[in-house]
Short mmCIF file of N, CA and C in Angstrom, two decimals:
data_model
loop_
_atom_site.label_atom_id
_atom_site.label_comp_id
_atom_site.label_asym_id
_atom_site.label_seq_id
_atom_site.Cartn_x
_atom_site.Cartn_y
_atom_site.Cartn_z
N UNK A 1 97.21 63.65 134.28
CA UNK A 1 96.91 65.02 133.93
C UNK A 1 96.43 65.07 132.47
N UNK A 2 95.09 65.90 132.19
CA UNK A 2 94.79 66.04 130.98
C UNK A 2 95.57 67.09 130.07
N UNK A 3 95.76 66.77 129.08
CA UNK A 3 96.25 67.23 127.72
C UNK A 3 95.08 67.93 126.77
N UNK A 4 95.06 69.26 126.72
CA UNK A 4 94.04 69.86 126.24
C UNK A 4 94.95 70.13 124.69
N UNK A 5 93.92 69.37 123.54
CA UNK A 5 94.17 69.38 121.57
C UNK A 5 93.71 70.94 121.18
N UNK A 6 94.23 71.80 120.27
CA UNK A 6 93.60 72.24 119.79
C UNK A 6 93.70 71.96 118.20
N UNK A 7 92.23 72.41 117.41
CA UNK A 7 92.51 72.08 116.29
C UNK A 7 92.42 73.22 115.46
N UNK A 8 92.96 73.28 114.29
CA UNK A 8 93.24 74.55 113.70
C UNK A 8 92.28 74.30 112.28
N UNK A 9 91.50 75.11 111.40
CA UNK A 9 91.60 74.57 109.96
C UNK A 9 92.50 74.91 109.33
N UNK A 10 92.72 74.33 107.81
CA UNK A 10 93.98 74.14 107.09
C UNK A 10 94.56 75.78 106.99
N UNK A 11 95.21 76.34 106.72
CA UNK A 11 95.82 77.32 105.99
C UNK A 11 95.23 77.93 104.47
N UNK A 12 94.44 78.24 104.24
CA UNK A 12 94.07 77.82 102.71
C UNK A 12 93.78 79.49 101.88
N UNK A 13 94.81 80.15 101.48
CA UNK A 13 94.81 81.07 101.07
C UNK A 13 94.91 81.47 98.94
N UNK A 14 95.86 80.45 98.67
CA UNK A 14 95.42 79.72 97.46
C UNK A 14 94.93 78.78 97.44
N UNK A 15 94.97 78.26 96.27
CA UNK A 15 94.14 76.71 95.53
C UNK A 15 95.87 75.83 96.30
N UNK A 16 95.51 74.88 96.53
CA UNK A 16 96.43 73.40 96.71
C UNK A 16 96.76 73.57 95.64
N UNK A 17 97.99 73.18 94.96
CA UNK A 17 98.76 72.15 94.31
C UNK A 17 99.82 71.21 94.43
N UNK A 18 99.98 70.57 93.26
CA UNK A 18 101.09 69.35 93.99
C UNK A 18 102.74 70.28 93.86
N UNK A 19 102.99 69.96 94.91
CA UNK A 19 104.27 70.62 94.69
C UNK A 19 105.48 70.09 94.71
N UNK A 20 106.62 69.90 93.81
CA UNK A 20 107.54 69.01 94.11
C UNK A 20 108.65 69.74 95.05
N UNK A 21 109.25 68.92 95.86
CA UNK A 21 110.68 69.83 96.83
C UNK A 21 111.72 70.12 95.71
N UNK A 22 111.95 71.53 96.01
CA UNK A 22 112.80 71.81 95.56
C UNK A 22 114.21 71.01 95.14
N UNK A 23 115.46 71.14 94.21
CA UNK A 23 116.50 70.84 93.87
C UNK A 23 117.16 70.72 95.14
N UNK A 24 118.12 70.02 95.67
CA UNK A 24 118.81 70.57 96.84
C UNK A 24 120.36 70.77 96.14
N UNK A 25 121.50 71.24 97.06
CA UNK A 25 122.56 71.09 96.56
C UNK A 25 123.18 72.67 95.96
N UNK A 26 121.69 73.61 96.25
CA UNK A 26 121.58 74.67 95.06
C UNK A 26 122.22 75.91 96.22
N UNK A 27 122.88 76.62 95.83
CA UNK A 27 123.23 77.97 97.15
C UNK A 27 121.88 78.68 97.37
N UNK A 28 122.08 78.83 98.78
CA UNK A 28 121.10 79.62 99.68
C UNK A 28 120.27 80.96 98.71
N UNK A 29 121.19 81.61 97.95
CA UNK A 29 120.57 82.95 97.15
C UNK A 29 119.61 82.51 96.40
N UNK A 30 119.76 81.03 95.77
CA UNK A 30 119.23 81.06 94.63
C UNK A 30 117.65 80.45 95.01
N UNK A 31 117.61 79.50 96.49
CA UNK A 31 116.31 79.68 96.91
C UNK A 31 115.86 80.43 97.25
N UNK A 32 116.60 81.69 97.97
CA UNK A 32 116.18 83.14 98.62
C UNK A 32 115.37 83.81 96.81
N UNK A 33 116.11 83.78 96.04
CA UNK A 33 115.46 84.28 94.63
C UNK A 33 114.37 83.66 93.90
N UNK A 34 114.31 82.37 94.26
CA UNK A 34 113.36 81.69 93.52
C UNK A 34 111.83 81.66 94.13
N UNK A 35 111.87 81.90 95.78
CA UNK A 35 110.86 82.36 96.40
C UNK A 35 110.17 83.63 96.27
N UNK A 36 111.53 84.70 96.44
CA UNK A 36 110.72 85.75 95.70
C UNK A 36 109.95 86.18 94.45
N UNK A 37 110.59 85.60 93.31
CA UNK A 37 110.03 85.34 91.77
C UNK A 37 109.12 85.18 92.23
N UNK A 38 108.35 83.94 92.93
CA UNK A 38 107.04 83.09 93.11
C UNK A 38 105.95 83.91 94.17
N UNK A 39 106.64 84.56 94.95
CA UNK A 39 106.15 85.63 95.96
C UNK A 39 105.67 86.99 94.85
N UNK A 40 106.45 87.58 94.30
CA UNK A 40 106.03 88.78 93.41
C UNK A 40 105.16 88.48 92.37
N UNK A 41 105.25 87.08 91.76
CA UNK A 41 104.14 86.65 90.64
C UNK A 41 102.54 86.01 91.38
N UNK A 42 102.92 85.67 92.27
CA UNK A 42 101.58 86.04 93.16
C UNK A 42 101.05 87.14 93.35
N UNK A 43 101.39 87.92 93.68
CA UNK A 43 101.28 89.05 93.72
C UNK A 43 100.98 90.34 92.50
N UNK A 44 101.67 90.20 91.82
CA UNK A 44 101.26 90.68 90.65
C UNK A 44 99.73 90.31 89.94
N UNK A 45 99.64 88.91 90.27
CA UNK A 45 98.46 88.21 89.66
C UNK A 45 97.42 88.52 90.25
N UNK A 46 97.38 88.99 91.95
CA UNK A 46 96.64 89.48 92.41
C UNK A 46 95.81 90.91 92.03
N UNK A 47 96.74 91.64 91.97
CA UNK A 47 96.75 92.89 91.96
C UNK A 47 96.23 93.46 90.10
N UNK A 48 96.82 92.17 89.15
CA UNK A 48 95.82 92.57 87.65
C UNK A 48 94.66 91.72 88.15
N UNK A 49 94.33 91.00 88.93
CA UNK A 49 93.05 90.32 89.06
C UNK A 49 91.87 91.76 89.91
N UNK A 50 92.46 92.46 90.46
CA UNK A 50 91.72 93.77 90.93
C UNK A 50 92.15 94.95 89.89
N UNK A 51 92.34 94.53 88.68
CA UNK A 51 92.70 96.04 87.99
C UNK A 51 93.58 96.92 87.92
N UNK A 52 94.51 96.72 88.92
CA UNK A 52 95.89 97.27 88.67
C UNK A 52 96.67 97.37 87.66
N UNK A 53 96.50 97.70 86.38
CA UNK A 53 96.77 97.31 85.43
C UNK A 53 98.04 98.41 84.95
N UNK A 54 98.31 99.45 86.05
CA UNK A 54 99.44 100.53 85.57
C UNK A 54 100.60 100.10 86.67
N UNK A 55 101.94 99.93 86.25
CA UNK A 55 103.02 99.97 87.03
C UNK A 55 102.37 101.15 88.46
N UNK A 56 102.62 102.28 87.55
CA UNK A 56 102.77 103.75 88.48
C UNK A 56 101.38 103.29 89.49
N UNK A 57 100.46 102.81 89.30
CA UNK A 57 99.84 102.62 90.70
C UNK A 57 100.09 101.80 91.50
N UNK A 58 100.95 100.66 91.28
CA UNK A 58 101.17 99.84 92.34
C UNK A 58 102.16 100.42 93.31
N UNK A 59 101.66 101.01 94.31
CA UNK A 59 102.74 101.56 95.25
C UNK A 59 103.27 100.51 96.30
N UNK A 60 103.84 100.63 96.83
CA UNK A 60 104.58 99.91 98.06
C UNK A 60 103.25 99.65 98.65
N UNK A 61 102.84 100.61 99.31
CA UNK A 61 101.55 100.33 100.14
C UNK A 61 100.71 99.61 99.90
N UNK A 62 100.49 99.70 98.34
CA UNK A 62 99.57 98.82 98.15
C UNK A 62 99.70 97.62 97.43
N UNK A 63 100.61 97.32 97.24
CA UNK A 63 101.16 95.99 97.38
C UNK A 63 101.37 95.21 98.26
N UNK A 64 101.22 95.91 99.21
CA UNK A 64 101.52 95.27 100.85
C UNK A 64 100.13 95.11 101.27
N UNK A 65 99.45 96.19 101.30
CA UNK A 65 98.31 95.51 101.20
C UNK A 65 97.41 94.76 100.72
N UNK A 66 97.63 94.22 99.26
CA UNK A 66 97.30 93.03 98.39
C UNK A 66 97.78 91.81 99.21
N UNK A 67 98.88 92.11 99.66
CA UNK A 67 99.65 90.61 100.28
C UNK A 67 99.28 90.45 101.72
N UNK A 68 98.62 91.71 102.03
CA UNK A 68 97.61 91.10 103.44
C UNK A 68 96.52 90.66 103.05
N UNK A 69 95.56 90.69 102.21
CA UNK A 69 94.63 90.27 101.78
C UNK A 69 94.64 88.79 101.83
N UNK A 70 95.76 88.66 100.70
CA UNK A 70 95.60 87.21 100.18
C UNK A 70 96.27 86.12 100.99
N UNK A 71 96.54 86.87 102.29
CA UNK A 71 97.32 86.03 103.21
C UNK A 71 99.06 85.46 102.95
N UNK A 72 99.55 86.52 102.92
CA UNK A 72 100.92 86.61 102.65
C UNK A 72 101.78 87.21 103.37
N UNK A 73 103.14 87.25 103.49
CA UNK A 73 104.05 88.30 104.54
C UNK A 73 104.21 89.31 103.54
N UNK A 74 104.48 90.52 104.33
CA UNK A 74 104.45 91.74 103.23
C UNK A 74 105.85 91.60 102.99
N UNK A 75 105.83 91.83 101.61
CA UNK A 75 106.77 91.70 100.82
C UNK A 75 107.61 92.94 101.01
N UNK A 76 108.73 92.89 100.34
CA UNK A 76 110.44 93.49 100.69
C UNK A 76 110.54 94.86 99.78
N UNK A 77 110.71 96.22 99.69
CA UNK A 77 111.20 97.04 98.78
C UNK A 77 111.58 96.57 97.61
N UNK A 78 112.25 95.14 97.30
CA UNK A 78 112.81 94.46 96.30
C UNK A 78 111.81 94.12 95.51
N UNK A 79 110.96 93.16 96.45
CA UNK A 79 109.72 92.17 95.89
C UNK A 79 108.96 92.93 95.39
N UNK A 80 108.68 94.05 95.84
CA UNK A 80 107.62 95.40 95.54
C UNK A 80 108.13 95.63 94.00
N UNK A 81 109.40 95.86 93.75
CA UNK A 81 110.21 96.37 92.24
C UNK A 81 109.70 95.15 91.58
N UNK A 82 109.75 93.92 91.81
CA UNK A 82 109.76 92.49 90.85
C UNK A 82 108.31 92.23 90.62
N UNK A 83 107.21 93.05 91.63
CA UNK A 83 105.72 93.03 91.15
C UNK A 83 105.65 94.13 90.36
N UNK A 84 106.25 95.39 90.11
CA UNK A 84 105.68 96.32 89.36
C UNK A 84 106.35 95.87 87.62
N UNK A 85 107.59 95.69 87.61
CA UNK A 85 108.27 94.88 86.76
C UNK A 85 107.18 93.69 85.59
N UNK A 86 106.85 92.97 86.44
CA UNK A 86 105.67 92.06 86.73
C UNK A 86 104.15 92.53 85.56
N UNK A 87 103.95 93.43 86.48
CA UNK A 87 103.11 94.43 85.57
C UNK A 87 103.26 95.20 84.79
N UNK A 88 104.40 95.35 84.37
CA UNK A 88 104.87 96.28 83.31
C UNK A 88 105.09 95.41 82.06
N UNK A 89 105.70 94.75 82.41
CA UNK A 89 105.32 93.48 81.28
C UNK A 89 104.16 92.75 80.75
N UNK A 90 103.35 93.21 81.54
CA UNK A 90 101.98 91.83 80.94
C UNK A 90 101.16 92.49 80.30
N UNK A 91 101.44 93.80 79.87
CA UNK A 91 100.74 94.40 78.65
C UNK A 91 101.34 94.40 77.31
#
């Protein structure tokens, strides 16, 4: 019986980099936190890369919709606070 392949292309929503595995050994929160940091600073970077340049406009919505764009899961009520945060700082 034949076995039908399919092939996919890569995933490629950022640039590659080398990435090292994480620390192990570390409690569950603190990878749950360290993903998000890296999730909201994506995000943020996105969003001054289109001009978003005021806290008060980054709404939920549209933060969520930045993170459909760039090929991301929409981010959490939380993650949403840690991108506006994000942008409130980089001025």
């Amino acid at each position: 019986m034949a076995v039908a392949t399919i092939r996919t292309k890569p995933f490629e929503t950022l640039p590659t980099t080398v990435r090292k595995p994480l620390p192990a050994g570390r409690p569950r929160e603190w990878y749950e936190t360290h993903n998000r940091r890296l999730k909201a600073m994506r995000l943020a970077i996105a969003l001054l890369d289109r001009g978003v340049y005021e806290a008060a406009s980054a709404s939920n919505r549209r933060i969520r919709s930045e993170a459909s764009r760039i090929g991301i899961h929409p981010p959490s009520d939380t993650t949403c606070r840690m991108v506006r945060a994000l942008i409130r700082y980089s001025r």
